[in-house]
Amino acid sequence: MPTRTPLVAGNWKMNTDRAGAIALARAVVEGSEKHTPRVEVALYPPFVYLDAVGATLRESIPATKVTLGAQDVYHEKNGAFTGEISAAMLRDIGATSVLTGHSERRHVLHESDELIAKKTRAALDAGGGLRCILCIGETLDQRQAGQTDAVNERQLRSALTGLPTPLLAQLVIAYEPVWAIGTGKTATPADAQAAHHFIRALLNDLFGSSVAAATRILYGGSVKPDNARDLFSQPDIDGGLIGGASLNPADFVAIVAAADR
Ligand code: PEP
């Protein structure tokens, strides 16, 4: 059975300014240094600060293992797509991963499963080792209607069906129940584990046991220093996608420490 290196990813959403982004990145680099041999750490600043945060990471002494990612990507390679950013552009400025299908893109910006599938494919196809964290998860209404597994299955199948298996090596899944994002409500470790187990079983059906065993599945939804350890100790939870707490370096580093097992 392969060991999956835990990953803790900080999604800064539409927060910080340039100076604040640089200071936050510096504090995370410094605080997580003793954990990064065993925990991967990635930061997802707003697009306009990617370059500045990338330079901060590149210039850190000693050289940091903290990596840079983008919160979204467009699926076309180039052309008349005002306001959009391609996977090649992200690679060009040093991003090594992207998020797709974040719940705010699905539910605030109304991205469809089809669009998210195209973005996920474009990210994985971009080459150069660009990785993709595909986010999935049910709303409160869907959970209360007993549809959690069905929603996760639909979102996962629509994004992944037809992908060539070798591309799966660059994929990470983030299970983020929508009702837990930014609300202070967290799935219990047992409920989160049940969803992760279901997702891993589905990966097994779609791509076989080695992909299922190797793919990291992160939990996201109000992860904080005081609940991270219990969540990360579940067998199918391989780290976290962190929103609010990633803006506070002490909290984020404490969550990184909780993943260092
Ligand atoms: C997120 O934005 O992916 C997230 C999980 O946010 P929060 O940690 O604030 O719930």
PDB file of C-alpha atoms and ligand atoms in Angstrom:
ATOM      1  CA  MET A   1       0.000   0.000   0.000  1.00  0.00           C
ATOM      2  CA  PRO A   2       1.575   3.344  -1.020  1.00  0.00           C
ATOM      3  CA  THR A   3       2.037   5.979   1.640  1.00  0.00           C
ATOM      4  CA  ARG A   4       0.323   9.205   0.746  1.00  0.00           C
ATOM      5  CA  THR A   5       2.229  12.339   1.740  1.00  0.00           C
ATOM      6  CA  PRO A   6      -0.174  14.661   3.559  1.00  0.00           C
ATOM      7  CA  LEU A   7      -0.949  17.927   1.770  1.00  0.00           C
ATOM      8  CA  VAL A   8      -2.176  21.125   3.406  1.00  0.00           C
ATOM      9  CA  ALA A   9      -3.341  23.784   0.963  1.00  0.00           C
ATOM     10  CA  GLY A  10      -4.211  27.371   1.861  1.00  0.00           C
ATOM     11  CA  ASN A  11      -6.922  28.961  -0.282  1.00  0.00           C
ATOM     12  CA  TRP A  12      -6.692  32.695   0.324  1.00  0.00           C
ATOM     13  CA  LYS A  13      -9.748  33.388  -1.872  1.00  0.00           C
ATOM     14  CA  MET A  14     -10.238  37.132  -2.619  1.00  0.00           C
ATOM     15  CA  ASN A  15      -8.240  38.286   0.398  1.00  0.00           C
ATOM     16  CA  THR A  16      -4.964  40.052   1.230  1.00  0.00           C
ATOM     17  CA  ASP A  17      -3.221  42.869  -0.556  1.00  0.00           C
ATOM     18  CA  ARG A  18       0.225  42.656  -2.134  1.00  0.00           C
ATOM     19  CA  ALA A  19       2.198  43.444   1.036  1.00  0.00           C
ATOM     20  CA  GLY A  20      -0.077  41.231   3.148  1.00  0.00           C
ATOM     21  CA  ALA A  21       0.267  38.332   0.706  1.00  0.00           C
ATOM     22  CA  ILE A  22       4.062  38.533   0.827  1.00  0.00           C
ATOM     23  CA  ALA A  23       4.082  38.744   4.625  1.00  0.00           C
ATOM     24  CA  LEU A  24       1.672  35.807   4.924  1.00  0.00           C
ATOM     25  CA  ALA A  25       3.745  33.674   2.561  1.00  0.00           C
ATOM     26  CA  ARG A  26       6.927  34.494   4.506  1.00  0.00           C
ATOM     27  CA  ALA A  27       5.310  33.569   7.813  1.00  0.00           C
ATOM     28  CA  VAL A  28       4.012  30.269   6.417  1.00  0.00           C
ATOM     29  CA  VAL A  29       7.423  29.401   4.946  1.00  0.00           C
ATOM     30  CA  GLU A  30       9.136  30.082   8.240  1.00  0.00           C
ATOM     31  CA  GLY A  31       6.577  28.330  10.412  1.00  0.00           C
ATOM     32  CA  SER A  32       6.176  25.214   8.286  1.00  0.00           C
ATOM     33  CA  GLU A  33       9.868  24.619   7.563  1.00  0.00           C
ATOM     34  CA  LYS A  34      10.240  21.891  10.162  1.00  0.00           C
ATOM     35  CA  HIS A  35       7.183  20.035   8.809  1.00  0.00           C
ATOM     36  CA  THR A  36       7.774  20.224   5.055  1.00  0.00           C
ATOM     37  CA  PRO A  37       9.999  17.202   4.865  1.00  0.00           C
ATOM     38  CA  ARG A  38       6.860  15.167   5.690  1.00  0.00           C
ATOM     39  CA  VAL A  39       3.955  17.450   4.762  1.00  0.00           C
ATOM     40  CA  GLU A  40       3.411  19.201   1.433  1.00  0.00           C
ATOM     41  CA  VAL A  41       2.236  22.780   1.784  1.00  0.00           C
ATOM     42  CA  ALA A  42       0.749  24.824  -1.054  1.00  0.00           C
ATOM     43  CA  LEU A  43      -0.529  28.406  -1.126  1.00  0.00           C
ATOM     44  CA  TYR A  44      -3.296  29.733  -3.403  1.00  0.00           C
ATOM     45  CA  PRO A  45      -3.198  33.540  -3.469  1.00  0.00           C
ATOM     46  CA  PRO A  46      -5.409  35.685  -5.713  1.00  0.00           C
ATOM     47  CA  PHE A  47      -4.187  35.692  -9.341  1.00  0.00           C
ATOM     48  CA  VAL A  48      -2.737  39.200  -9.124  1.00  0.00           C
ATOM     49  CA  TYR A  49      -0.426  38.241  -6.256  1.00  0.00           C
ATOM     50  CA  LEU A  50       0.780  34.931  -7.670  1.00  0.00           C
ATOM     51  CA  ASP A  51       3.927  36.500  -9.066  1.00  0.00           C
ATOM     52  CA  ALA A  52       4.816  38.292  -5.821  1.00  0.00           C
ATOM     53  CA  VAL A  53       4.145  35.217  -3.675  1.00  0.00           C
ATOM     54  CA  GLY A  54       6.057  33.063  -6.170  1.00  0.00           C
ATOM     55  CA  ALA A  55       9.078  35.354  -5.892  1.00  0.00           C
ATOM     56  CA  THR A  56       8.831  35.222  -2.090  1.00  0.00           C
ATOM     57  CA  LEU A  57       8.889  31.413  -2.188  1.00  0.00           C
ATOM     58  CA  ARG A  58      11.710  31.254  -4.766  1.00  0.00           C
ATOM     59  CA  GLU A  59      13.883  33.695  -2.847  1.00  0.00           C
ATOM     60  CA  SER A  60      13.407  32.153   0.582  1.00  0.00           C
ATOM     61  CA  ILE A  61      16.547  31.097   2.427  1.00  0.00           C
ATOM     62  CA  PRO A  62      16.825  28.236   3.135  1.00  0.00           C
ATOM     63  CA  ALA A  63      14.990  27.161  -0.037  1.00  0.00           C
ATOM     64  CA  THR A  64      11.392  26.361   0.872  1.00  0.00           C
ATOM     65  CA  LYS A  65       9.355  23.397  -0.283  1.00  0.00           C
ATOM     66  CA  VAL A  66       6.137  25.407   0.013  1.00  0.00           C
ATOM     67  CA  THR A  67       4.604  25.584  -3.460  1.00  0.00           C
ATOM     68  CA  LEU A  68       2.439  28.030  -5.362  1.00  0.00           C
ATOM     69  CA  GLY A  69      -1.001  27.336  -6.811  1.00  0.00           C
ATOM     70  CA  ALA A  70      -3.857  29.223  -8.471  1.00  0.00           C
ATOM     71  CA  GLN A  71      -7.488  29.277  -7.368  1.00  0.00           C
ATOM     72  CA  ASP A  72      -8.864  28.664 -10.856  1.00  0.00           C
ATOM     73  CA  VAL A  73      -7.860  28.159 -14.485  1.00  0.00           C
ATOM     74  CA  TYR A  74      -9.552  28.522 -17.870  1.00  0.00           C
ATOM     75  CA  HIS A  75      -9.661  25.522 -20.167  1.00  0.00           C
ATOM     76  CA  GLU A  76      -8.738  27.213 -23.454  1.00  0.00           C
ATOM     77  CA  LYS A  77      -5.066  27.555 -24.322  1.00  0.00           C
ATOM     78  CA  ASN A  78      -5.210  31.208 -25.445  1.00  0.00           C
ATOM     79  CA  GLY A  79      -7.366  33.610 -27.426  1.00  0.00           C
ATOM     80  CA  ALA A  80     -10.288  35.978 -26.980  1.00  0.00           C
ATOM     81  CA  PHE A  81     -11.348  35.044 -23.443  1.00  0.00           C
ATOM     82  CA  THR A  82     -11.304  38.351 -21.616  1.00  0.00           C
ATOM     83  CA  GLY A  83     -10.369  38.063 -17.982  1.00  0.00           C
ATOM     84  CA  GLU A  84      -9.370  34.399 -18.118  1.00  0.00           C
ATOM     85  CA  ILE A  85      -6.022  32.758 -17.328  1.00  0.00           C
ATOM     86  CA  SER A  86      -4.698  29.620 -19.025  1.00  0.00           C
ATOM     87  CA  ALA A  87      -2.838  26.686 -17.523  1.00  0.00           C
ATOM     88  CA  ALA A  88       0.248  27.590 -19.597  1.00  0.00           C
ATOM     89  CA  MET A  89       0.235  31.108 -18.113  1.00  0.00           C
ATOM     90  CA  LEU A  90       0.082  29.646 -14.626  1.00  0.00           C
ATOM     91  CA  ARG A  91       2.994  27.361 -15.332  1.00  0.00           C
ATOM     92  CA  ASP A  92       4.874  30.292 -16.834  1.00  0.00           C
ATOM     93  CA  ILE A  93       4.741  32.264 -13.579  1.00  0.00           C
ATOM     94  CA  GLY A  94       5.731  29.260 -11.476  1.00  0.00           C
ATOM     95  CA  ALA A  95       2.445  27.840 -10.245  1.00  0.00           C
ATOM     96  CA  THR A  96       2.639  24.088  -9.795  1.00  0.00           C
ATOM     97  CA  SER A  97      -1.018  23.402  -9.082  1.00  0.00           C
ATOM     98  CA  VAL A  98      -4.537  24.772  -9.563  1.00  0.00           C
ATOM     99  CA  LEU A  99      -7.897  24.362  -7.870  1.00  0.00           C
ATOM    100  CA  THR A 100     -10.931  23.435  -9.959  1.00  0.00           C
ATOM    101  CA  GLY A 101     -14.560  23.123  -8.945  1.00  0.00           C
ATOM    102  CA  HIS A 102     -14.278  25.028  -5.678  1.00  0.00           C
ATOM    103  CA  SER A 103     -17.722  25.356  -4.136  1.00  0.00           C
ATOM    104  CA  GLU A 104     -17.687  29.130  -4.578  1.00  0.00           C
ATOM    105  CA  ARG A 105     -17.043  28.657  -8.306  1.00  0.00           C
ATOM    106  CA  ARG A 106     -19.855  26.106  -8.465  1.00  0.00           C
ATOM    107  CA  HIS A 107     -22.420  27.905  -6.340  1.00  0.00           C
ATOM    108  CA  VAL A 108     -21.571  31.626  -6.448  1.00  0.00           C
ATOM    109  CA  LEU A 109     -20.244  31.777 -10.010  1.00  0.00           C
ATOM    110  CA  HIS A 110     -22.496  28.960 -11.267  1.00  0.00           C
ATOM    111  CA  GLU A 111     -19.855  26.850 -12.966  1.00  0.00           C
ATOM    112  CA  SER A 112     -21.351  23.662 -14.364  1.00  0.00           C
ATOM    113  CA  ASP A 113     -20.003  20.126 -14.002  1.00  0.00           C
ATOM    114  CA  GLU A 114     -19.150  20.305 -17.728  1.00  0.00           C
ATOM    115  CA  LEU A 115     -17.058  23.456 -17.384  1.00  0.00           C
ATOM    116  CA  ILE A 116     -15.285  22.068 -14.315  1.00  0.00           C
ATOM    117  CA  ALA A 117     -14.504  18.880 -16.243  1.00  0.00           C
ATOM    118  CA  LYS A 118     -12.957  20.953 -19.049  1.00  0.00           C
ATOM    119  CA  LYS A 119     -10.877  22.996 -16.612  1.00  0.00           C
ATOM    120  CA  THR A 120      -9.700  19.883 -14.779  1.00  0.00           C
ATOM    121  CA  ARG A 121      -8.695  18.232 -18.035  1.00  0.00           C
ATOM    122  CA  ALA A 122      -6.917  21.382 -19.235  1.00  0.00           C
ATOM    123  CA  ALA A 123      -4.940  21.593 -15.995  1.00  0.00           C
ATOM    124  CA  LEU A 124      -3.919  17.943 -16.097  1.00  0.00           C
ATOM    125  CA  ASP A 125      -3.080  18.153 -19.815  1.00  0.00           C
ATOM    126  CA  ALA A 126      -0.927  21.250 -19.427  1.00  0.00           C
ATOM    127  CA  GLY A 127       2.207  19.241 -18.758  1.00  0.00           C
ATOM    128  CA  GLY A 128       5.213  20.340 -16.778  1.00  0.00           C
ATOM    129  CA  GLY A 129       3.864  18.453 -13.779  1.00  0.00           C
ATOM    130  CA  LEU A 130       0.997  20.914 -13.183  1.00  0.00           C
ATOM    131  CA  ARG A 131      -1.279  19.346 -10.599  1.00  0.00           C
ATOM    132  CA  CYS A 132      -4.971  19.875 -10.030  1.00  0.00           C
ATOM    133  CA  ILE A 133      -7.005  19.815  -6.829  1.00  0.00           C
ATOM    134  CA  LEU A 134     -10.556  18.981  -7.900  1.00  0.00           C
ATOM    135  CA  CYS A 135     -13.085  20.088  -5.276  1.00  0.00           C
ATOM    136  CA  ILE A 136     -16.387  18.285  -4.808  1.00  0.00           C
ATOM    137  CA  GLY A 137     -19.057  18.223  -2.122  1.00  0.00           C
ATOM    138  CA  GLU A 138     -22.743  18.402  -1.307  1.00  0.00           C
ATOM    139  CA  THR A 139     -24.907  21.311  -0.116  1.00  0.00           C
ATOM    140  CA  LEU A 140     -26.840  21.175   3.151  1.00  0.00           C
ATOM    141  CA  ASP A 141     -30.116  20.450   1.323  1.00  0.00           C
ATOM    142  CA  GLN A 142     -28.479  17.595  -0.558  1.00  0.00           C
ATOM    143  CA  ARG A 143     -27.033  16.147   2.670  1.00  0.00           C
ATOM    144  CA  GLN A 144     -30.371  16.385   4.441  1.00  0.00           C
ATOM    145  CA  ALA A 145     -32.021  14.666   1.477  1.00  0.00           C
ATOM    146  CA  GLY A 146     -29.548  11.771   1.807  1.00  0.00           C
ATOM    147  CA  GLN A 147     -27.837  12.645  -1.486  1.00  0.00           C
ATOM    148  CA  THR A 148     -24.246  13.108  -0.269  1.00  0.00           C
ATOM    149  CA  ASP A 149     -22.832  10.044  -2.027  1.00  0.00           C
ATOM    150  CA  ALA A 150     -24.868  10.649  -5.188  1.00  0.00           C
ATOM    151  CA  VAL A 151     -23.660  14.258  -5.483  1.00  0.00           C
ATOM    152  CA  ASN A 152     -20.031  13.317  -4.892  1.00  0.00           C
ATOM    153  CA  GLU A 153     -20.341  10.527  -7.440  1.00  0.00           C
ATOM    154  CA  ARG A 154     -21.894  12.807 -10.055  1.00  0.00           C
ATOM    155  CA  GLN A 155     -19.271  15.523  -9.589  1.00  0.00           C
ATOM    156  CA  LEU A 156     -16.393  13.049  -9.596  1.00  0.00           C
ATOM    157  CA  ARG A 157     -17.597  11.029 -12.581  1.00  0.00           C
ATOM    158  CA  SER A 158     -18.318  14.100 -14.662  1.00  0.00           C
ATOM    159  CA  ALA A 159     -14.850  15.536 -14.027  1.00  0.00           C
ATOM    160  CA  LEU A 160     -12.850  12.341 -14.370  1.00  0.00           C
ATOM    161  CA  THR A 161     -14.570   9.974 -16.782  1.00  0.00           C
ATOM    162  CA  GLY A 162     -12.398   9.405 -19.819  1.00  0.00           C
ATOM    163  CA  LEU A 163      -9.207  10.789 -18.307  1.00  0.00           C
ATOM    164  CA  PRO A 164      -6.172   8.729 -19.260  1.00  0.00           C
ATOM    165  CA  THR A 165      -5.021   6.923 -16.108  1.00  0.00           C
ATOM    166  CA  PRO A 166      -1.445   8.362 -16.138  1.00  0.00           C
ATOM    167  CA  LEU A 167      -2.894  11.871 -15.644  1.00  0.00           C
ATOM    168  CA  LEU A 168      -4.394  10.749 -12.344  1.00  0.00           C
ATOM    169  CA  ALA A 169      -0.927  10.911 -10.780  1.00  0.00           C
ATOM    170  CA  GLN A 170      -1.267  14.734 -10.864  1.00  0.00           C
ATOM    171  CA  LEU A 171      -4.748  14.799  -9.376  1.00  0.00           C
ATOM    172  CA  VAL A 172      -5.776  15.474  -5.802  1.00  0.00           C
ATOM    173  CA  ILE A 173      -9.428  15.448  -4.709  1.00  0.00           C
ATOM    174  CA  ALA A 174     -10.759  17.827  -2.067  1.00  0.00           C
ATOM    175  CA  TYR A 175     -13.998  16.767  -0.400  1.00  0.00           C
ATOM    176  CA  GLU A 176     -15.574  19.972   0.832  1.00  0.00           C
ATOM    177  CA  PRO A 177     -19.155  19.773   2.084  1.00  0.00           C
ATOM    178  CA  VAL A 178     -20.568  23.143   1.028  1.00  0.00           C
ATOM    179  CA  TRP A 179     -22.375  23.616   4.339  1.00  0.00           C
ATOM    180  CA  ALA A 180     -19.047  23.436   6.184  1.00  0.00           C
ATOM    181  CA  ILE A 181     -17.160  26.010   4.116  1.00  0.00           C
ATOM    182  CA  GLY A 182     -16.652  29.283   5.941  1.00  0.00           C
ATOM    183  CA  THR A 183     -19.498  28.489   8.353  1.00  0.00           C
ATOM    184  CA  GLY A 184     -17.600  27.226  11.396  1.00  0.00           C
ATOM    185  CA  LYS A 185     -19.500  23.916  11.031  1.00  0.00           C
ATOM    186  CA  THR A 186     -17.231  20.956  10.398  1.00  0.00           C
ATOM    187  CA  ALA A 187     -18.144  17.453   9.341  1.00  0.00           C
ATOM    188  CA  THR A 188     -17.465  15.038  12.176  1.00  0.00           C
ATOM    189  CA  PRO A 189     -14.318  13.004  11.568  1.00  0.00           C
ATOM    190  CA  ALA A 190     -16.555   9.937  11.102  1.00  0.00           C
ATOM    191  CA  ASP A 191     -18.815  11.648   8.523  1.00  0.00           C
ATOM    192  CA  ALA A 192     -15.819  13.043   6.659  1.00  0.00           C
ATOM    193  CA  GLN A 193     -14.131   9.625   6.687  1.00  0.00           C
ATOM    194  CA  ALA A 194     -17.306   8.014   5.316  1.00  0.00           C
ATOM    195  CA  ALA A 195     -17.357  10.448   2.387  1.00  0.00           C
ATOM    196  CA  HIS A 196     -13.628   9.981   1.740  1.00  0.00           C
ATOM    197  CA  HIS A 197     -14.007   6.224   1.844  1.00  0.00           C
ATOM    198  CA  PHE A 198     -16.841   6.452  -0.680  1.00  0.00           C
ATOM    199  CA  ILE A 199     -14.733   8.655  -2.974  1.00  0.00           C
ATOM    200  CA  ARG A 200     -11.775   6.271  -2.783  1.00  0.00           C
ATOM    201  CA  ALA A 201     -14.041   3.328  -3.610  1.00  0.00           C
ATOM    202  CA  LEU A 202     -15.306   5.234  -6.640  1.00  0.00           C
ATOM    203  CA  LEU A 203     -11.730   5.930  -7.772  1.00  0.00           C
ATOM    204  CA  ASN A 204     -11.166   2.198  -7.472  1.00  0.00           C
ATOM    205  CA  ASP A 205     -14.161   1.506  -9.749  1.00  0.00           C
ATOM    206  CA  LEU A 206     -13.097   4.120 -12.281  1.00  0.00           C
ATOM    207  CA  PHE A 207      -9.329   3.639 -12.381  1.00  0.00           C
ATOM    208  CA  GLY A 208      -8.361   0.596 -10.335  1.00  0.00           C
ATOM    209  CA  SER A 209      -6.794  -0.096  -6.995  1.00  0.00           C
ATOM    210  CA  SER A 210      -3.379   1.521  -7.481  1.00  0.00           C
ATOM    211  CA  VAL A 211      -4.865   4.878  -8.450  1.00  0.00           C
ATOM    212  CA  ALA A 212      -7.367   4.639  -5.584  1.00  0.00           C
ATOM    213  CA  ALA A 213      -4.628   3.860  -3.077  1.00  0.00           C
ATOM    214  CA  ALA A 214      -2.267   6.568  -4.344  1.00  0.00           C
ATOM    215  CA  THR A 215      -4.679   9.491  -4.812  1.00  0.00           C
ATOM    216  CA  ARG A 216      -4.773  12.016  -2.009  1.00  0.00           C
ATOM    217  CA  ILE A 217      -8.193  13.114  -0.783  1.00  0.00           C
ATOM    218  CA  LEU A 218      -8.198  16.318   1.277  1.00  0.00           C
ATOM    219  CA  TYR A 219     -10.946  17.454   3.597  1.00  0.00           C
ATOM    220  CA  GLY A 220     -12.073  21.084   3.499  1.00  0.00           C
ATOM    221  CA  GLY A 221     -14.676  22.951   5.527  1.00  0.00           C
ATOM    222  CA  SER A 222     -13.876  25.028   8.619  1.00  0.00           C
ATOM    223  CA  VAL A 223     -10.679  23.138   9.442  1.00  0.00           C
ATOM    224  CA  LYS A 224      -9.054  24.844  12.428  1.00  0.00           C
ATOM    225  CA  PRO A 225      -6.100  24.041  14.691  1.00  0.00           C
ATOM    226  CA  ASP A 226      -8.429  22.421  17.240  1.00  0.00           C
ATOM    227  CA  ASN A 227     -10.163  19.995  14.864  1.00  0.00           C
ATOM    228  CA  ALA A 228      -7.428  19.297  12.320  1.00  0.00           C
ATOM    229  CA  ARG A 229      -5.723  16.436  14.144  1.00  0.00           C
ATOM    230  CA  ASP A 230      -8.907  14.399  14.568  1.00  0.00           C
ATOM    231  CA  LEU A 231      -9.842  14.898  10.915  1.00  0.00           C
ATOM    232  CA  PHE A 232      -6.344  14.106   9.622  1.00  0.00           C
ATOM    233  CA  SER A 233      -6.106  10.956  11.719  1.00  0.00           C
ATOM    234  CA  GLN A 234      -8.869   9.309   9.663  1.00  0.00           C
ATOM    235  CA  PRO A 235      -7.472   6.660   7.322  1.00  0.00           C
ATOM    236  CA  ASP A 236      -8.772   8.178   4.078  1.00  0.00           C
ATOM    237  CA  ILE A 237      -8.126  11.849   4.905  1.00  0.00           C
ATOM    238  CA  ASP A 238      -4.783  12.958   3.489  1.00  0.00           C
ATOM    239  CA  GLY A 239      -4.669  16.576   4.607  1.00  0.00           C
ATOM    240  CA  GLY A 240      -6.816  19.642   4.155  1.00  0.00           C
ATOM    241  CA  LEU A 241      -7.879  22.503   1.929  1.00  0.00           C
ATOM    242  CA  ILE A 242      -8.018  25.442   4.293  1.00  0.00           C
ATOM    243  CA  GLY A 243      -9.868  28.709   3.687  1.00  0.00           C
ATOM    244  CA  GLY A 244     -10.371  31.128   6.594  1.00  0.00           C
ATOM    245  CA  ALA A 245      -7.663  29.662   8.821  1.00  0.00           C
ATOM    246  CA  SER A 246      -5.072  29.943   6.027  1.00  0.00           C
ATOM    247  CA  LEU A 247      -5.134  33.738   6.406  1.00  0.00           C
ATOM    248  CA  ASN A 248      -3.751  33.479   9.926  1.00  0.00           C
ATOM    249  CA  PRO A 249      -0.192  32.140   9.739  1.00  0.00           C
ATOM    250  CA  ALA A 250      -0.171  30.770  13.298  1.00  0.00           C
ATOM    251  CA  ASP A 251      -3.412  28.848  12.703  1.00  0.00           C
ATOM    252  CA  PHE A 252      -2.328  27.613   9.286  1.00  0.00           C
ATOM    253  CA  VAL A 253       1.037  26.421  10.585  1.00  0.00           C
ATOM    254  CA  ALA A 254      -0.721  24.664  13.489  1.00  0.00           C
ATOM    255  CA  ILE A 255      -2.860  22.842  10.902  1.00  0.00           C
ATOM    256  CA  VAL A 256       0.285  21.908   8.954  1.00  0.00           C
ATOM    257  CA  ALA A 257       1.731  20.559  12.216  1.00  0.00           C
ATOM    258  CA  ALA A 258      -1.435  18.500  12.757  1.00  0.00           C
ATOM    259  CA  ALA A 259      -0.829  16.823   9.390  1.00  0.00           C
ATOM    260  CA  ASP A 260       2.740  15.930  10.366  1.00  0.00           C
ATOM    261  CA  ARG A 261       2.108  12.465  11.694  1.00  0.00           C
TER     262      ARG A 261
HETATM  263  C1  PEP B   1     -12.278  26.540   1.326  1.00  0.00           C
HETATM  264  O1  PEP B   1     -12.353  27.677   0.924  1.00  0.00           O
HETATM  265  O2  PEP B   1     -11.942  25.649   0.547  1.00  0.00           O
HETATM  266  C2  PEP B   1     -12.587  26.269   2.726  1.00  0.00           C
HETATM  267  C3  PEP B   1     -12.584  25.034   3.132  1.00  0.00           C
HETATM  268  O3  PEP B   1     -12.871  27.358   3.521  1.00  0.00           O
HETATM  269  P1  PEP B   1     -12.975  27.349   5.140  1.00  0.00           P
HETATM  270  O4  PEP B   1     -11.759  26.629   5.660  1.00  0.00           O
HETATM  271  O5  PEP B   1     -12.998  28.804   5.518  1.00  0.00           O
HETATM  272  O6  PEP B   1     -14.230  26.645   5.492  1.00  0.00           O
END
